[in-house]
PDB file of C-alpha atoms in Angstrom:
ATOM      1  CA  MET A1348      85.942 102.293 161.343  1.00 46.00           C
ATOM      2  CA  ALA A1349      85.958 103.814 159.009  1.00 47.00           C
ATOM      3  CA  ALA A1350      88.568 103.879 156.212  1.00 48.00           C
ATOM      4  CA  PRO A1351      91.549 105.904 155.917  1.00 49.00           C
ATOM      5  CA  VAL A1352      91.057 108.787 153.082  1.00 41.00           C
ATOM      6  CA  SER A1353      93.742 108.451 151.129  1.00 45.00           C
ATOM      7  CA  ASP A1354      91.464 104.287 150.537  1.00 48.00           C
ATOM      8  CA  ARG A1355      89.355 105.824 149.417  1.00 45.00           C
ATOM      9  CA  LEU A1356      90.916 107.726 146.460  1.00 47.00           C
ATOM     10  CA  ARG A1357      93.010 104.413 145.691  1.00 53.00           C
ATOM     11  CA  PRO A1358      90.018 103.277 143.553  1.00 53.00           C
ATOM     12  CA  GLU A1359      89.695 106.313 142.203  1.00 51.00           C
ATOM     13  CA  ARG A1360      93.148 107.227 141.551  1.00 52.00           C
ATOM     14  CA  ARG A1361      93.166 104.432 139.142  1.00 53.00           C
ATOM     15  CA  ARG A1362      90.362 104.564 137.912  1.00 54.00           C
ATOM     16  CA  ARG A1363      91.055 108.153 136.181  1.00 57.00           C
ATOM     17  CA  SER A1364      95.091 106.667 135.229  1.00 62.00           C
ATOM     18  CA  GLY A1365      93.933 103.529 133.723  1.00 78.00           C
ATOM     19  CA  PRO A1366      93.910 105.184 130.663  1.00 81.00           C
ATOM     20  CA  ALA A1367      96.566 107.746 130.926  1.00 79.00           C
ATOM     21  CA  ALA A1368      98.314 104.492 131.818  1.00 86.00           C
ATOM     22  CA  ARG A1369      96.719 102.356 128.327  1.00 89.00           C
ATOM     23  CA  VAL A1370      97.998 104.963 126.524  1.00 90.00           C
ATOM     24  CA  ALA A1371     101.211 105.761 127.329  1.00 91.00           C
ATOM     25  CA  LEU A1372     102.306 101.493 127.234  1.00 92.00           C
ATOM     26  CA  ALA A1373     100.840 101.854 124.138  1.00 94.00           C
ATOM     27  CA  ALA A1374     102.762 104.617 122.824  1.00 94.00           C
ATOM     28  CA  ALA A1375     106.523 103.250 124.369  1.00 94.00           C
ATOM     29  CA  ALA A1376     105.543 100.143 122.492  1.00 96.00           C
ATOM     30  CA  GLY A1377     104.795 101.236 119.463  1.00 95.00           C
ATOM     31  CA  PHE A1378     107.490 103.675 119.447  1.00 96.00           C
ATOM     32  CA  ALA A1379     110.154 100.979 120.621  1.00 95.00           C
ATOM     33  CA  LEU A1380     108.799  98.627 118.195  1.00 95.00           C
ATOM     34  CA  LEU A1381     109.232 101.543 115.038  1.00 95.00           C
ATOM     35  CA  ALA A1382     112.736 102.181 116.374  1.00 94.00           C
ATOM     36  CA  LEU A1383     113.961  98.747 115.817  1.00 94.00           C
ATOM     37  CA  TRP A1384     113.016  97.823 112.310  1.00 94.00           C
ATOM     38  CA  THR A1385     114.243 101.135 111.739  1.00 92.00           C
ATOM     39  CA  VAL A1386     117.620  99.832 112.901  1.00 91.00           C
ATOM     40  CA  LEU A1387     116.855  96.402 111.785  1.00 89.00           C
ATOM     41  CA  ALA A1388     116.369  98.215 108.338  1.00 83.00           C
ATOM     42  CA  PRO A1389     119.045  96.380 105.858  1.00 73.00           C
ATOM     43  CA  THR A1390     118.860 100.077 103.736  1.00 73.00           C
ATOM     44  CA  GLY A1391     117.930 103.350 105.126  1.00 79.00           C
ATOM     45  CA  PRO A1392     114.629 104.235 104.499  1.00 90.00           C
ATOM     46  CA  LEU A1393     111.435 101.741 105.609  1.00 93.00           C
ATOM     47  CA  PRO A1394     109.364 100.464 103.338  1.00 91.00           C
ATOM     48  CA  PHE A1395     106.391 103.507 103.084  1.00 93.00           C
ATOM     49  CA  ASP A1396     109.411 106.430 103.829  1.00 94.00           C
ATOM     50  CA  THR A1397     110.391 106.464 100.044  1.00 93.00           C
ATOM     51  CA  GLY A1398     106.832 107.377  98.548  1.00 94.00           C
ATOM     52  CA  PRO A1399     105.598 110.777 100.430  1.00 94.00           C
ATOM     53  CA  LEU A1400     109.380 110.943 100.304  1.00 94.00           C
ATOM     54  CA  ALA A1401     109.686 111.311  96.215  1.00 94.00           C
ATOM     55  CA  TRP A1402     105.827 112.902  96.092  1.00 95.00           C
ATOM     56  CA  SER A1403     107.473 115.546  98.516  1.00 94.00           C
ATOM     57  CA  VAL A1404     110.250 116.207  95.609  1.00 93.00           C
ATOM     58  CA  GLY A1405     107.641 116.454  92.580  1.00 92.00           C
ATOM     59  CA  HIS A1406     105.083 118.641  93.807  1.00 92.00           C
ATOM     60  CA  ARG A1407     106.871 122.168  95.697  1.00 94.00           C
ATOM     61  CA  PRO A1408     105.968 124.897  93.539  1.00 95.00           C
ATOM     62  CA  ALA A1409     106.903 128.521  95.233  1.00 95.00           C
ATOM     63  CA  ALA A1410     103.494 128.868  97.197  1.00 95.00           C
ATOM     64  CA  ALA A1411     103.190 125.410  99.185  1.00 95.00           C
ATOM     65  CA  LEU A1412     107.136 125.786  99.716  1.00 95.00           C
ATOM     66  CA  THR A1413     106.413 129.374 102.027  1.00 96.00           C
ATOM     67  CA  VAL A1414     103.466 127.470 103.674  1.00 96.00           C
ATOM     68  CA  ALA A1415     106.070 124.652 104.421  1.00 96.00           C
ATOM     69  CA  ARG A1416     108.596 126.559 106.104  1.00 96.00           C
ATOM     70  CA  ALA A1417     106.168 129.220 107.566  1.00 96.00           C
ATOM     71  CA  VAL A1418     105.002 125.962 109.717  1.00 96.00           C
ATOM     72  CA  THR A1419     108.086 124.514 110.567  1.00 96.00           C
ATOM     73  CA  ASP A1420     109.520 127.561 111.765  1.00 94.00           C
ATOM     74  CA  THR A1421     106.270 127.222 114.248  1.00 94.00           C
ATOM     75  CA  GLY A1422     107.649 123.544 115.554  1.00 92.00           C
ATOM     76  CA  THR A1423     111.315 124.885 117.025  1.00 91.00           C
ATOM     77  CA  GLY A1424     113.107 127.384 119.638  1.00 91.00           C
ATOM     78  CA  VAL A1425     110.720 129.562 121.141  1.00 94.00           C
ATOM     79  CA  PRO A1426     107.231 129.783 119.335  1.00 94.00           C
ATOM     80  CA  PRO A1427     106.560 125.968 121.053  1.00 95.00           C
ATOM     81  CA  TYR A1428     107.815 127.785 124.198  1.00 96.00           C
ATOM     82  CA  ALA A1429     105.795 130.516 124.336  1.00 96.00           C
ATOM     83  CA  LEU A1430     102.211 129.062 123.361  1.00 95.00           C
ATOM     84  CA  VAL A1431     102.580 126.713 126.420  1.00 95.00           C
ATOM     85  CA  VAL A1432     103.616 129.183 129.189  1.00 95.00           C
ATOM     86  CA  LEU A1433     100.073 131.526 127.985  1.00 95.00           C
ATOM     87  CA  ALA A1434      98.479 128.250 127.278  1.00 92.00           C
ATOM     88  CA  GLY A1435      98.946 127.707 131.342  1.00 92.00           C
ATOM     89  CA  LEU A1436      99.045 131.308 131.844  1.00 92.00           C
ATOM     90  CA  TYR A1437      95.233 131.372 130.703  1.00 90.00           C
ATOM     91  CA  ALA A1438      94.122 127.713 132.221  1.00 88.00           C
ATOM     92  CA  GLY A1439      95.000 128.581 135.856  1.00 83.00           C
ATOM     93  CA  ARG A1440      92.706 131.034 138.170  1.00 83.00           C
ATOM     94  CA  THR A1441      94.527 132.464 139.772  1.00 85.00           C
ATOM     95  CA  ALA A1442      98.107 133.793 140.503  1.00 88.00           C
ATOM     96  CA  ARG A1443      99.496 131.080 141.428  1.00 87.00           C
ATOM     97  CA  GLU A1444      97.775 128.580 139.194  1.00 85.00           C
ATOM     98  CA  ARG A1445      99.026 130.655 136.443  1.00 89.00           C
ATOM     99  CA  LEU A1446     102.676 130.365 137.571  1.00 91.00           C
ATOM    100  CA  THR A1447     101.767 126.926 138.635  1.00 88.00           C
ATOM    101  CA  THR A1448     100.830 125.965 135.282  1.00 88.00           C
ATOM    102  CA  ALA A1449     102.829 128.003 132.989  1.00 92.00           C
ATOM    103  CA  ALA A1450     105.992 126.635 134.509  1.00 92.00           C
ATOM    104  CA  GLY A1451     105.105 123.374 134.521  1.00 90.00           C
ATOM    105  CA  LEU A1452     104.322 123.107 130.799  1.00 93.00           C
ATOM    106  CA  ALA A1453     107.314 123.914 130.577  1.00 95.00           C
ATOM    107  CA  LEU A1454     109.160 122.008 132.348  1.00 94.00           C
ATOM    108  CA  CYS A1455     107.486 119.089 130.704  1.00 94.00           C
ATOM    109  CA  LEU A1456     107.845 120.196 126.864  1.00 95.00           C
ATOM    110  CA  GLY A1457     111.588 121.033 127.832  1.00 95.00           C
ATOM    111  CA  ALA A1458     112.003 117.711 129.710  1.00 95.00           C
ATOM    112  CA  GLY A1459     110.365 115.709 127.185  1.00 94.00           C
ATOM    113  CA  GLN A1460     113.422 117.897 124.129  1.00 93.00           C
ATOM    114  CA  LEU A1461     116.047 116.288 126.511  1.00 95.00           C
ATOM    115  CA  VAL A1462     114.088 112.838 125.866  1.00 95.00           C
ATOM    116  CA  ARG A1463     113.912 113.007 122.369  1.00 95.00           C
ATOM    117  CA  ARG A1464     117.187 114.637 122.198  1.00 94.00           C
ATOM    118  CA  GLY A1465     119.504 112.036 123.611  1.00 95.00           C
ATOM    119  CA  LEU A1466     117.167 109.553 121.708  1.00 95.00           C
ATOM    120  CA  MET A1467     118.052 111.018 118.763  1.00 95.00           C
ATOM    121  CA  TYR A1468     121.652 110.963 119.233  1.00 94.00           C
ATOM    122  CA  SER A1469     121.411 107.346 120.637  1.00 94.00           C
ATOM    123  CA  PHE A1470     120.540 106.049 116.896  1.00 92.00           C
ATOM    124  CA  ALA A1471     122.078 108.490 114.629  1.00 90.00           C
ATOM    125  CA  ARG A1472     119.794 107.491 111.558  1.00 92.00           C
ATOM    126  CA  PRO A1473     120.716 109.519 108.502  1.00 92.00           C
ATOM    127  CA  ARG A1474     118.336 111.904 107.325  1.00 93.00           C
ATOM    128  CA  PRO A1475     117.062 111.871 103.525  1.00 93.00           C
ATOM    129  CA  PRO A1476     119.114 113.291 100.773  1.00 93.00           C
ATOM    130  CA  ALA A1477     120.623 116.626 100.764  1.00 92.00           C
ATOM    131  CA  ALA A1478     119.727 116.775  97.119  1.00 92.00           C
ATOM    132  CA  ASP A1479     116.222 115.904  98.311  1.00 92.00           C
ATOM    133  CA  TRP A1480     116.160 119.243 101.304  1.00 94.00           C
ATOM    134  CA  ALA A1481     113.998 122.314 100.501  1.00 91.00           C
ATOM    135  CA  LEU A1482     115.505 123.259 103.360  1.00 91.00           C
ATOM    136  CA  HIS A1483     118.830 123.052 105.539  1.00 90.00           C
ATOM    137  CA  ALA A1484     118.912 120.657 109.236  1.00 89.00           C
ATOM    138  CA  ASP A1485     121.525 119.478 110.828  1.00 87.00           C
ATOM    139  CA  ASN A1486     121.780 116.146 113.645  1.00 87.00           C
ATOM    140  CA  TRP A1487     120.487 113.260 112.814  1.00 93.00           C
ATOM    141  CA  SER A1488     116.936 112.047 111.629  1.00 93.00           C
ATOM    142  CA  PHE A1489     114.862 110.008 114.490  1.00 95.00           C
ATOM    143  CA  PRO A1490     112.554 110.228 115.533  1.00 95.00           C
ATOM    144  CA  SER A1491     111.972 114.016 114.373  1.00 95.00           C
ATOM    145  CA  GLY A1492     112.404 116.708 116.491  1.00 94.00           C
ATOM    146  CA  HIS A1493     110.220 118.932 114.679  1.00 95.00           C
ATOM    147  CA  ALA A1494     107.619 116.486 115.206  1.00 96.00           C
ATOM    148  CA  THR A1495     107.711 116.205 118.697  1.00 97.00           C
ATOM    149  CA  THR A1496     107.355 118.535 119.799  1.00 96.00           C
ATOM    150  CA  GLY A1497     104.595 119.940 117.897  1.00 96.00           C
ATOM    151  CA  ALA A1498     103.205 117.448 119.210  1.00 96.00           C
ATOM    152  CA  LEU A1499     103.802 117.984 122.694  1.00 96.00           C
ATOM    153  CA  THR A1500     102.974 121.606 122.964  1.00 96.00           C
ATOM    154  CA  ALA A1501     100.047 120.082 120.701  1.00 96.00           C
ATOM    155  CA  GLY A1502      99.245 117.959 124.008  1.00 94.00           C
ATOM    156  CA  LEU A1503     100.278 120.238 126.285  1.00 95.00           C
ATOM    157  CA  LEU A1504      97.115 123.185 124.905  1.00 95.00           C
ATOM    158  CA  LEU A1505      94.467 120.829 125.268  1.00 93.00           C
ATOM    159  CA  THR A1506      95.856 119.610 128.426  1.00 90.00           C
ATOM    160  CA  ALA A1507      95.868 123.703 128.775  1.00 91.00           C
ATOM    161  CA  LEU A1508      92.410 124.560 126.852  1.00 91.00           C
ATOM    162  CA  ALA A1509      90.076 120.724 129.178  1.00 88.00           C
ATOM    163  CA  LEU A1510      91.670 122.573 132.565  1.00 86.00           C
ATOM    164  CA  ARG A1511      89.957 125.740 131.819  1.00 86.00           C
ATOM    165  CA  HIS A1512      86.627 124.462 130.649  1.00 85.00           C
ATOM    166  CA  ALA A1513      86.443 121.205 133.084  1.00 75.00           C
ATOM    167  CA  GLY A1514      87.995 118.443 130.211  1.00 72.00           C
ATOM    168  CA  ARG A1515      85.514 120.631 128.048  1.00 81.00           C
ATOM    169  CA  PRO A1516      88.370 121.856 125.161  1.00 82.00           C
ATOM    170  CA  PRO A1517      86.225 124.083 122.838  1.00 86.00           C
ATOM    171  CA  ARG A1518      85.891 121.896 119.859  1.00 89.00           C
ATOM    172  CA  THR A1519      86.836 124.481 117.461  1.00 93.00           C
ATOM    173  CA  ALA A1520      89.957 125.545 119.190  1.00 92.00           C
ATOM    174  CA  ALA A1521      90.590 121.870 119.990  1.00 91.00           C
ATOM    175  CA  ALA A1522      90.736 120.803 116.039  1.00 95.00           C
ATOM    176  CA  LEU A1523      93.351 123.844 115.262  1.00 95.00           C
ATOM    177  CA  VAL A1524      95.518 123.451 117.565  1.00 95.00           C
ATOM    178  CA  LEU A1525      95.899 118.721 116.609  1.00 95.00           C
ATOM    179  CA  GLY A1526      95.904 120.429 113.065  1.00 96.00           C
ATOM    180  CA  TRP A1527      98.873 123.131 113.659  1.00 96.00           C
ATOM    181  CA  GLY A1528     101.043 119.594 115.464  1.00 95.00           C
ATOM    182  CA  ALA A1529     100.074 117.207 113.089  1.00 96.00           C
ATOM    183  CA  ALA A1530     101.314 119.878 110.278  1.00 96.00           C
ATOM    184  CA  VAL A1531     104.413 120.597 111.596  1.00 97.00           C
ATOM    185  CA  GLY A1532     105.976 117.180 111.400  1.00 96.00           C
ATOM    186  CA  LEU A1533     104.569 116.496 108.249  1.00 96.00           C
ATOM    187  CA  SER A1534     106.181 119.358 107.324  1.00 96.00           C
ATOM    188  CA  ARG A1535     109.372 118.348 107.602  1.00 96.00           C
ATOM    189  CA  VAL A1536     108.633 115.227 105.347  1.00 96.00           C
ATOM    190  CA  TYR A1537     107.330 117.530 102.887  1.00 96.00           C
ATOM    191  CA  LEU A1538     110.340 119.274 102.739  1.00 96.00           C
ATOM    192  CA  GLY A1539     112.389 116.561 102.058  1.00 94.00           C
ATOM    193  CA  VAL A1540     114.777 116.433 105.744  1.00 95.00           C
ATOM    194  CA  HIS A1541     112.913 114.172 107.219  1.00 95.00           C
ATOM    195  CA  TRP A1542     111.174 110.016 106.885  1.00 96.00           C
ATOM    196  CA  LEU A1543     107.520 109.195 107.081  1.00 96.00           C
ATOM    197  CA  SER A1544     108.410 106.882 110.236  1.00 96.00           C
ATOM    198  CA  ASP A1545     111.076 109.505 111.752  1.00 96.00           C
ATOM    199  CA  VAL A1546     107.270 111.761 112.020  1.00 97.00           C
ATOM    200  CA  PHE A1547     105.629 109.282 113.331  1.00 97.00           C
ATOM    201  CA  ALA A1548     108.340 108.005 116.093  1.00 97.00           C
ATOM    202  CA  GLY A1549     108.199 111.613 117.175  1.00 96.00           C
ATOM    203  CA  TRP A1550     104.876 110.973 117.610  1.00 97.00           C
ATOM    204  CA  LEU A1551     104.409 108.007 119.478  1.00 97.00           C
ATOM    205  CA  LEU A1552     107.325 109.451 121.552  1.00 97.00           C
ATOM    206  CA  ALA A1553     105.302 112.542 122.896  1.00 96.00           C
ATOM    207  CA  THR A1554     101.928 110.760 123.571  1.00 95.00           C
ATOM    208  CA  ALA A1555     104.137 108.418 125.653  1.00 95.00           C
ATOM    209  CA  TRP A1556     105.705 111.401 127.558  1.00 95.00           C
ATOM    210  CA  LEU A1557     101.914 113.743 127.558  1.00 93.00           C
ATOM    211  CA  ALA A1558     100.505 110.447 129.212  1.00 92.00           C
ATOM    212  CA  LEU A1559     103.679 109.750 131.396  1.00 91.00           C
ATOM    213  CA  ALA A1560     103.331 113.382 132.891  1.00 89.00           C
ATOM    214  CA  VAL A1561      99.270 113.810 133.078  1.00 84.00           C
ATOM    215  CA  LEU A1562      99.884 110.697 135.477  1.00 85.00           C
ATOM    216  CA  THR A1563     103.292 112.311 137.514  1.00 81.00           C
ATOM    217  CA  ALA A1564     100.627 115.158 137.699  1.00 76.00           C
ATOM    218  CA  ARG A1565      97.299 113.344 139.171  1.00 74.00           C
ATOM    219  CA  ARG A1566      99.718 111.964 141.286  1.00 72.00           C
ATOM    220  CA  TYR A1567     101.486 114.727 142.646  1.00 64.00           C
ATOM    221  CA  LEU A1568      98.125 117.650 141.507  1.00 59.00           C
ATOM    222  CA  GLY A1569      95.773 115.540 142.316  1.00 56.00           C
ATOM    223  CA  ARG A1570      93.569 118.227 144.218  1.00 52.00           C
ATOM    224  CA  TYR A1571      93.651 120.649 141.002  1.00 51.00           C
ATOM    225  CA  LEU A1572      93.232 118.165 138.416  1.00 50.00           C
ATOM    226  CA  ARG A1573      90.274 117.733 139.898  1.00 49.00           C
ATOM    227  CA  ARG A1574      88.413 120.652 139.157  1.00 49.00           C
ATOM    228  CA  GLY A1575      87.522 118.362 135.912  1.00 44.00           C
ATOM    229  CA  PRO A1576      90.245 116.151 133.668  1.00 41.00           C
ATOM    230  CA  ALA A1577      92.739 116.335 131.913  1.00 39.00           C
TER     231      ALA A1577
END
């Protein structure tokens, strides 16, 4: 007797979900270790935090500050949500797919923001000294909200490109997206409002959240995602 379809599909689902599960576990473990290090650190910054901040404070020509402020502004508020909605509309091939994908990407971004905010208030890590700031900043420092949002948005944009192009996003577009996501996080260190460890934590958190989202999507949206690996 032939095995049920669901049983025949399980090995394939495990094969496709394995990398995402490993990435989620590794990123979550990395975030947990970094968070523990910041909690147990005898002083505010970690050993690799002070050098990048000192370099940034000493290398701030007016033109570079203007660019850094412009980049950092794209990593918060409306722009990230607008980008993922547009990407979702681009990824779908039918009206229903476009709306569903756009809503799913925006939901993933919003839920990730809530998780990040909860962690930020839980750790309540102070920011670098206000004398080093090149713009005003609110709330706590760990993990960096801009770094998390930038990385989440970049990952969701790459997912949309992968869906649209059968798992092969254009290299130039992918490089631009990744470069922008990294620049948003690093701009926070350059502007003096975050330690580098805050940015690393944001990237790790975003990676874990995106991998978890991929696992969830493959479980409940497998037929749609079989158009190509996201």
